[in-house]
Amino acid sequence: MMTGFILRIIAMTTMLLDHIWWNFIDNPILLTWIGRIAFPCYAFLLAEAFFFVFKEKRRLLKYISTLILLSVISEPCYDLLEFWPKVLSSFMEAQSVMITLLLGFLGMSLTELLFPTNEKKSEKIQRKHIIVLACAYLLIWFTNYKMGANFNFVWPLLAIAYYWYLRYARNEWKTENKWNWIQRFWVLLGIFAIYLPIYFWVRTDFWDIYTWRDKVIEYLPWVAWHIVAALILSLSNCKLWYHKKWFKIFYTLFYPVHALIIWILIILMSN
């Protein structure tokens, strides 16, 4: 079974391989294919983290505050790596993935507020909550799209989908699975079957069906590696942390720090 610690190592490693390929290596393309595993793992771990903190308001607010701070810290690191040397003029063209993760987490929080997991509270659910939540999801996706965050509105959608998946795959958010790994694998494949067509539609800038088809064919290896990601995530045993403070800090800061280090290496190599 896959622990949260192993999932974190996989997420960090595959993201690093992808960024190494983009910045230092012309080939092999295999590295960026492997990199497709990274975000599904990060989004899944975010959803797992949510159910560990959502019952305590203090912990929930602390986690949201951490995501906001991390988004602020990550942005200049991302801009330096992505847009150097025209950082300021290109600032609003795209935002880091941390913005996407933050919006996804806010979507989970609002979902739990309107549709609480607690059975007694769930009896109070009204139709207007469905409308409010649908509007909130649209606002989250639109915000991600207008801010130019990673892959427009698609990635927050995946993070929120993981929330619903974990909500039903586990026994009332307890740290145990009520579905076996085969059931979890097929449900995760179903999520990707919805997510990936939208993903490619966005990558074609909402073009016609023929352009979309060509894009899907071009990126079939990406589809294959998302299937690998579904397999990895289906093996999660719901144990979230390797309980060492140094690793928590390392994992939290890995995104901005690794982006900054890669940028520094690019500058040194160019000189």
XYZ file of C-alpha atoms in Angstrom, residues 110 129-141:
14
model
C -17.176 25.515 0.949
C -27.153 25.088 -1.208
C -26.823 23.213 -4.500
C -27.215 26.458 -6.442
C -24.741 28.300 -4.206
C -22.181 25.509 -4.508
C -22.553 25.308 -8.295
C -22.026 29.062 -8.544
C -19.017 28.819 -6.218
C -17.430 26.105 -8.379
C -17.968 28.242 -11.468
C -16.414 31.235 -9.701
C -13.395 29.173 -8.622
C -12.837 27.849 -12.131
